[in-house]
Short mmCIF file of C-alpha atoms in Angstrom, two decimals:
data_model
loop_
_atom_site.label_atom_id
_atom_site.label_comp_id
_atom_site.label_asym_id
_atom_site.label_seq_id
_atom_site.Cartn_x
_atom_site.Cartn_y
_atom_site.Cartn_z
CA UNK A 1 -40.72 31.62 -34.87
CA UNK A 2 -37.15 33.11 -35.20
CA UNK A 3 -34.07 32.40 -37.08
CA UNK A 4 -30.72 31.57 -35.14
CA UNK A 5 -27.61 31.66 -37.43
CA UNK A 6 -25.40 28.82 -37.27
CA UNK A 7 -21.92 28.40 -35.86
CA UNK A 8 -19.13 28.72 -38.14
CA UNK A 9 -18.48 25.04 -37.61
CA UNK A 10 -21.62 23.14 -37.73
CA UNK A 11 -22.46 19.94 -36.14
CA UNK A 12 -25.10 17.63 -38.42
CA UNK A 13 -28.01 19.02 -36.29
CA UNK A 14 -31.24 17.13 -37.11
CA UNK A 15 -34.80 18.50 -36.83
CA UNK A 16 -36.35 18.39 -33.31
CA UNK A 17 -33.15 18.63 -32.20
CA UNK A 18 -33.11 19.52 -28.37
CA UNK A 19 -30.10 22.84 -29.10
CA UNK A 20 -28.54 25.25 -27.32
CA UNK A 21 -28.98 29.07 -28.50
CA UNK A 22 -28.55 32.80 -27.17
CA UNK A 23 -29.11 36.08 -28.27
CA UNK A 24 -26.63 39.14 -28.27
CA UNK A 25 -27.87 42.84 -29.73
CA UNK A 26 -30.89 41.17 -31.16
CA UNK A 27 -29.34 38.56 -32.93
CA UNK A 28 -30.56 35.32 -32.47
CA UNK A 29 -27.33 32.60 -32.37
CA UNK A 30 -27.28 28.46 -32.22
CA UNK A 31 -24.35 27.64 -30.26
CA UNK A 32 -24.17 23.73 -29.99
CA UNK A 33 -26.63 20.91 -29.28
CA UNK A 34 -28.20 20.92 -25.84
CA UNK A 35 -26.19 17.29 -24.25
CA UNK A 36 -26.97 17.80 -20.13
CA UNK A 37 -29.72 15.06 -20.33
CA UNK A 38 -27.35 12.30 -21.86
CA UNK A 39 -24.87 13.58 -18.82
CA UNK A 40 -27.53 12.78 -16.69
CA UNK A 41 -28.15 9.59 -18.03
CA UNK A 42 -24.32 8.69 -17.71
CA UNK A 43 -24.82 9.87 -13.52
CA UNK A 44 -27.20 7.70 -12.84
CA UNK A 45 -25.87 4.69 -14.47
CA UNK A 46 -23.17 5.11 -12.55
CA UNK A 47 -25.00 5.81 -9.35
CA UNK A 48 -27.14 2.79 -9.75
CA UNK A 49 -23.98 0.76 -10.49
CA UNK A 50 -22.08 2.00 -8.00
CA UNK A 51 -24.83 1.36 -5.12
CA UNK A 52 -25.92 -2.29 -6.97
CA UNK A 53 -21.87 -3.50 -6.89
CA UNK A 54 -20.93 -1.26 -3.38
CA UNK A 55 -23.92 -1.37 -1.51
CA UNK A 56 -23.13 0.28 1.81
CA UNK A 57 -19.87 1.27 0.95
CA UNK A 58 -20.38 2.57 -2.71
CA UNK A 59 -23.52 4.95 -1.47
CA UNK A 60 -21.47 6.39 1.35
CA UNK A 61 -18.20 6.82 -1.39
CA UNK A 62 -20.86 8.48 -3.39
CA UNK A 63 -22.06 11.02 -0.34
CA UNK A 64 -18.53 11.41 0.25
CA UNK A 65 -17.41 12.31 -3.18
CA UNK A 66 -20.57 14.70 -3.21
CA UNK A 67 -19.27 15.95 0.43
CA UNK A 68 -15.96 16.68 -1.38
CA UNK A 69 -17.01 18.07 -4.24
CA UNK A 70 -19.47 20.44 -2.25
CA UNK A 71 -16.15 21.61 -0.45
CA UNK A 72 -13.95 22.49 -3.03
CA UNK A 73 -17.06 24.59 -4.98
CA UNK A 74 -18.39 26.34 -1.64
CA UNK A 75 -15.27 26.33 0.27
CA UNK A 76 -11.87 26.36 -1.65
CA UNK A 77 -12.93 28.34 -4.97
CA UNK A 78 -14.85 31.00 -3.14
CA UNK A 79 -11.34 31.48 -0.71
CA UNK A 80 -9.42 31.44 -3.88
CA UNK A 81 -11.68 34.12 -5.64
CA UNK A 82 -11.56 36.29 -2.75
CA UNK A 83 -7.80 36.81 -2.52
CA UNK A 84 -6.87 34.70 -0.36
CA UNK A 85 -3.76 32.32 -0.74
CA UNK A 86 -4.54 29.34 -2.92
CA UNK A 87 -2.04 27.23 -1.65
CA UNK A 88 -2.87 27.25 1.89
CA UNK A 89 -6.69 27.45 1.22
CA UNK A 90 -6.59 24.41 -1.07
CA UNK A 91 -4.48 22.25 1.48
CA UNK A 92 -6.16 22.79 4.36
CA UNK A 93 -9.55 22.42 2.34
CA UNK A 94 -7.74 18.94 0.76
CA UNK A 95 -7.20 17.46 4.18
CA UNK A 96 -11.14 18.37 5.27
CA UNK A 97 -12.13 16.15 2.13
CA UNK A 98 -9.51 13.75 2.92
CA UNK A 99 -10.74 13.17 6.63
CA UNK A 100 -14.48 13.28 5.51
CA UNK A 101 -14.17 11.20 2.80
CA UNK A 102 -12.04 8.59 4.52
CA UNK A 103 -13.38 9.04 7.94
CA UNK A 104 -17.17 8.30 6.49
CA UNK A 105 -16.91 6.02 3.71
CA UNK A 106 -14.62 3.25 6.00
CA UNK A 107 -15.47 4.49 9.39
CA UNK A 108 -13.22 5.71 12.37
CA UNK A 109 -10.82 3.34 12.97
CA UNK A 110 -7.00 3.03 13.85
CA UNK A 111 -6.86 1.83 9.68
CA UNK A 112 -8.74 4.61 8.25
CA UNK A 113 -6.09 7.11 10.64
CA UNK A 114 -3.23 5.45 9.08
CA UNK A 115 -4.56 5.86 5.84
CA UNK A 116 -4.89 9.89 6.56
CA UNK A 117 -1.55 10.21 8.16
CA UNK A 118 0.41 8.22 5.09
CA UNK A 119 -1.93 10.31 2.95
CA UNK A 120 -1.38 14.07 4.81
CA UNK A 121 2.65 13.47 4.77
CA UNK A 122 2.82 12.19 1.04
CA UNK A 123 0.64 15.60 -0.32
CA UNK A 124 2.78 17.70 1.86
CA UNK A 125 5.99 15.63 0.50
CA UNK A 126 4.12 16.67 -3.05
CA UNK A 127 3.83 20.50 -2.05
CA UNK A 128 7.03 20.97 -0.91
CA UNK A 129 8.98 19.47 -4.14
CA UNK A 130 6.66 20.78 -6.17
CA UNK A 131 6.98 24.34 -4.53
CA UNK A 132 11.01 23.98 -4.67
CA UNK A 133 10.78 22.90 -8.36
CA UNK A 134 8.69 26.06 -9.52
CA UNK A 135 10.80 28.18 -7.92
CA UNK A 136 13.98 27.17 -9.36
CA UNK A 137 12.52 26.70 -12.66
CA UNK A 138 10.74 30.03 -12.64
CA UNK A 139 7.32 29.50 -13.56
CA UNK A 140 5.24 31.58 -14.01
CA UNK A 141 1.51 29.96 -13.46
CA UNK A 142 0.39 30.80 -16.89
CA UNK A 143 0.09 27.53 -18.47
CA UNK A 144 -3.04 27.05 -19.96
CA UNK A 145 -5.73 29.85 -21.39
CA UNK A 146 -7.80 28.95 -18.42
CA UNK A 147 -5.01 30.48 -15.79
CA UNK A 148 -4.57 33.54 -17.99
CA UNK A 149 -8.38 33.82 -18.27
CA UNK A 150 -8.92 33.26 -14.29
CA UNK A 151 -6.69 36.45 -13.61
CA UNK A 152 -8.09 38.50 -16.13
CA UNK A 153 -11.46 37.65 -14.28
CA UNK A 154 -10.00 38.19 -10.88
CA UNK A 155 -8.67 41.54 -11.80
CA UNK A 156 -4.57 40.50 -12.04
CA UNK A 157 -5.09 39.93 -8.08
CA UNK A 158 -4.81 35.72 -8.66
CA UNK A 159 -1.37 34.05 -7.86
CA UNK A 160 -1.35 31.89 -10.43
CA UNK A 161 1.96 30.01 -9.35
CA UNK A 162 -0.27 28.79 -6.28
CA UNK A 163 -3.10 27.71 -8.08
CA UNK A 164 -0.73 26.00 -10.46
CA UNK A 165 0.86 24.38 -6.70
CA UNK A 166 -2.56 23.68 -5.43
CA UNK A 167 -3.45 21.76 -8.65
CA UNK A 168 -0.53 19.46 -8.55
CA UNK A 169 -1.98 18.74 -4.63
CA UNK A 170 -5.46 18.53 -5.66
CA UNK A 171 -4.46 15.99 -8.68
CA UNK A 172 -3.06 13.70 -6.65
CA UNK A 173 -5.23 13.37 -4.04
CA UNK A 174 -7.82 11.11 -5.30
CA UNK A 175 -5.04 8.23 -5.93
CA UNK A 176 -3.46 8.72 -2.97
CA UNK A 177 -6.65 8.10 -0.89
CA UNK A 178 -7.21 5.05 -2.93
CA UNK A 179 -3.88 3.77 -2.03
CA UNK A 180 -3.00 4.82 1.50
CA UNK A 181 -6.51 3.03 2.17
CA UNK A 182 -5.57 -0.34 0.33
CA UNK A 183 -2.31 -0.38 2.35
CA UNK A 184 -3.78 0.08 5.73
CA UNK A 185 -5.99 -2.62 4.95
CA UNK A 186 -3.59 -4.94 3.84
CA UNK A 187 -1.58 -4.64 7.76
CA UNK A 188 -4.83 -5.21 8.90
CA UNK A 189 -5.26 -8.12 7.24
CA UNK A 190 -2.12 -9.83 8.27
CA UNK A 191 -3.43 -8.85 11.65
CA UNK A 192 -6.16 -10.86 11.72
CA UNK A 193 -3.88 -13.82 10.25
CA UNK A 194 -1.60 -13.28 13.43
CA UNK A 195 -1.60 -10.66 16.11
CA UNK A 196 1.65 -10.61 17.42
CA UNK A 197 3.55 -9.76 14.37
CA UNK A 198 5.89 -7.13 15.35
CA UNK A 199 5.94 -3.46 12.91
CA UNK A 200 8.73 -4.70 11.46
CA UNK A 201 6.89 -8.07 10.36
CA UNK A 202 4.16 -6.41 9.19
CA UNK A 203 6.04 -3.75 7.73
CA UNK A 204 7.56 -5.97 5.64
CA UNK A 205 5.09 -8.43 4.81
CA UNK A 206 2.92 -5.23 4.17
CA UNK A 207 5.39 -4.30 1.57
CA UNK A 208 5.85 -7.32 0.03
CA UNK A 209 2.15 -6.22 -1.30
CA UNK A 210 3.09 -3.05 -1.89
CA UNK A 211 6.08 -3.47 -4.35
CA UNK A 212 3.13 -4.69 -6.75
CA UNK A 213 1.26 -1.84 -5.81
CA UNK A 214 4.16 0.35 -6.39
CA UNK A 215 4.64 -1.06 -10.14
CA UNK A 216 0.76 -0.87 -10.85
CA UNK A 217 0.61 2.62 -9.83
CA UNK A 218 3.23 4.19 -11.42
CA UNK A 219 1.74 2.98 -14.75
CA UNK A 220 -1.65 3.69 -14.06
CA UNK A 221 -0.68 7.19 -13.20
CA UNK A 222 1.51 8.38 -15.82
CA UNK A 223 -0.84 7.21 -18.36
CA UNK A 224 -3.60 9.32 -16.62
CA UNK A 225 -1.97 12.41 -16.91
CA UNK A 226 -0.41 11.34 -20.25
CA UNK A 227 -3.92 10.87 -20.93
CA UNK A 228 -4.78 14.59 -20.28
CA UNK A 229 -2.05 15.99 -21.86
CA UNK A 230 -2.77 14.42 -25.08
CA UNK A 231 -3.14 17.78 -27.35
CA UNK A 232 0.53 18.88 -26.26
CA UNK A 233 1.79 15.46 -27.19
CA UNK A 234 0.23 16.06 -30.72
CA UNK A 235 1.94 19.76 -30.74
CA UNK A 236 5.15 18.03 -29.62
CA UNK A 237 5.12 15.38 -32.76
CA UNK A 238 3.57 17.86 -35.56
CA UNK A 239 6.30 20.80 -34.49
CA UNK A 240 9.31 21.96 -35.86
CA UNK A 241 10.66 22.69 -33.16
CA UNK A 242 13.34 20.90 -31.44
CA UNK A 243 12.36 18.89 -29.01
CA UNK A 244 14.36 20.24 -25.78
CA UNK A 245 13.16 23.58 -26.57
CA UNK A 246 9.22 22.29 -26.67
CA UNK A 247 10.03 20.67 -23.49
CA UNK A 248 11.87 23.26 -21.63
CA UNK A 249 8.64 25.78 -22.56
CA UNK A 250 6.75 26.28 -19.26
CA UNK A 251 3.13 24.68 -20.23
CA UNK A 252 5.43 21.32 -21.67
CA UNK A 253 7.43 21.29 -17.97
CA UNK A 254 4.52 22.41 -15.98
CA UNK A 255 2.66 19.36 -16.86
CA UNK A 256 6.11 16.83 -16.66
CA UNK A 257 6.48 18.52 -12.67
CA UNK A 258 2.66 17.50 -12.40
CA UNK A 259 3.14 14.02 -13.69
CA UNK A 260 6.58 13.33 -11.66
CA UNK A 261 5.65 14.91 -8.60
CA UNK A 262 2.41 13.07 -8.25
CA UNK A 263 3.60 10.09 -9.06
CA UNK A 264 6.43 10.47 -6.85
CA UNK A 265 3.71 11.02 -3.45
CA UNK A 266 2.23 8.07 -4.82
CA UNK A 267 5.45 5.82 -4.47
CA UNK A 268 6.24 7.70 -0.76
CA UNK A 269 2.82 6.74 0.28
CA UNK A 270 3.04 3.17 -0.20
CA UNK A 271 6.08 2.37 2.42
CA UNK A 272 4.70 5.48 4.67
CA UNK A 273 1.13 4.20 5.23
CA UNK A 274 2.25 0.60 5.41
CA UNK A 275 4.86 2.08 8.29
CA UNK A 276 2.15 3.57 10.27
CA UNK A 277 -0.31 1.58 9.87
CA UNK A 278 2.04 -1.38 11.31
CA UNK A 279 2.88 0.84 14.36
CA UNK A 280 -1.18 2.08 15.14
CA UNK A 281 -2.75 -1.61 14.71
CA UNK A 282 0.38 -3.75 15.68
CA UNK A 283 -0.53 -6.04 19.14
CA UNK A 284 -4.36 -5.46 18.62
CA UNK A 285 -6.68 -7.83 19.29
CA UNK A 286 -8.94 -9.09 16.20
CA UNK A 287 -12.65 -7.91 17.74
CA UNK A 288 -10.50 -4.48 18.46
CA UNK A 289 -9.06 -3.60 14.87
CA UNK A 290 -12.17 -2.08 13.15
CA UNK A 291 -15.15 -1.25 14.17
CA UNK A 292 -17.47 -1.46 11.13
CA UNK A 293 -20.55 0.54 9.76
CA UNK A 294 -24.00 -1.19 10.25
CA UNK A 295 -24.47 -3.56 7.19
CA UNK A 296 -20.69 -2.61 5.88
#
């Protein structure tokens, strides 16, 4: 039997508790209660859900998403920790899981290309504003204790203004996919309503859909990231400080440019996907437009 001295800050732990502890020169410490089997719990409810309300679909999203995730721990971090640029690494590594995830979960079709394309041009609209922006408002990259703590790791060798640029990318990413998607299927659609509409019919018909989905996303967006940014909101209303000065300080403006710019790809890529998608499927005959996964 040994003793572990509590944290500072204790949680109510109760006995048989399943906890977390660790030793350092012979001391024994308990850090925080041991929570990976209620995380657990949490995956597979949402596994089983997903599958159960999916099917075909919602197990390949799920492979996908695994796919994805598999590439950004094996692929992009490991580039990033090596030295090598994280702007270019995480872009090209973004459009691998955009083509895998897309390409496998809907199949390869003249939709699911549209989708890419209206998705590839809106993140690169996103990297080049965003790039522009931080150089003409001089950031630095430090804007959270994680950067700071990632270079100190890395030696000082980490460009922190390109993680901070690959971030805004990565952010984005998984609405854009949702949308670009949504929008390719809705020219399809009219499609197989009528064939011969022309890319201008179906470019505007298309976007007569996609004004809603314009006004949807932009709200569902900015309250995302307002969402995340919820402990600088509370430091903007408790502080003395006046509030141009909180908001001209680098971590407040680093996460407005996130916000802005990412909604801002999200808008582009409503009128661009709809556009392409109109000129890839127009004239195509019904049995022609997508080819679907067995069972889909």
């Amino acid at each position: 039997m040994k003793e572990a001295e509590l944290p500072t800050e204790t949680v109510d732990f109760r006995i048989g508790q399943l906890v977390v502890i660790y030793e350092v020169d012979g001391k024994t410490y308990l850090a925080e209660p041991y929570r990976l089997h209620y995380l657990w719990a949490l995956l597979g409810l949402f596994v089983l859900a997903t599958i159960a309300l999916g099917r075909g679909k919602g197990l390949r999203g799920l492979l996908g998403t695994a796919a994805s995730m598999g590439v950004l721990a094996y692929v992009v971090v490991p580039q990033i920790a090596a030295g090598n640029n994280p702007l270019l690494v995480t872009f090209v590594g973004a459009f691998g899981i955009l083509a895998l995830s897309i390409y496998f979960v809907h199949g390869i079709n003249r939709k699911t290309s549209a989708a890419l394309i209206g998705t590839t041009i809106a993140a690169l609209i996103a990297l080049v504003l965003s790039t522009l922006l931080t150089e003409w408002m001089q950031f630095t990259g430090l804007t959270s204790e994680e950067a700071f703590l990632a270079r100190f790791q890395l030696g000082g060798n980490l460009d922190l203004v390109s993680l901070y640029l690959a971030g805004v990318v990565v952010g984005a990413l998984g609405a854009l996919n949702d949308v670009t998607v949504t929008q390719a299927a809705v020219v399809q659609a009219l499609l197989q309503v009528n064939s011969r509409y022309s890319v201008r019919e179906l470019y505007t018909r298309g976007m007569a859909v996609g004004f809603d989905h314009i006004g949807s996303l932009v709200n569902t967006l900015i309250l995302a990231y307002a969402a995340g940014a919820l402990p600088l909101l509370l430091l903007i209303n408790q502080s003395d400080v006046p509030l141009a000065l909180l908001l001209n300080n680098e971590t407040f403006a680093a996460e407005i440019v996130t916000m802005l710019v990412g909604s801002l790809a999200l808008v582009l890529a409503v009128p661009l996907t709809t556009l392409v998608a109109a000129w890839l499927l127009r004239g195509r005959k019904l049995d022609y437009i997508e080819r679907r996964w067995p069972g889909a």
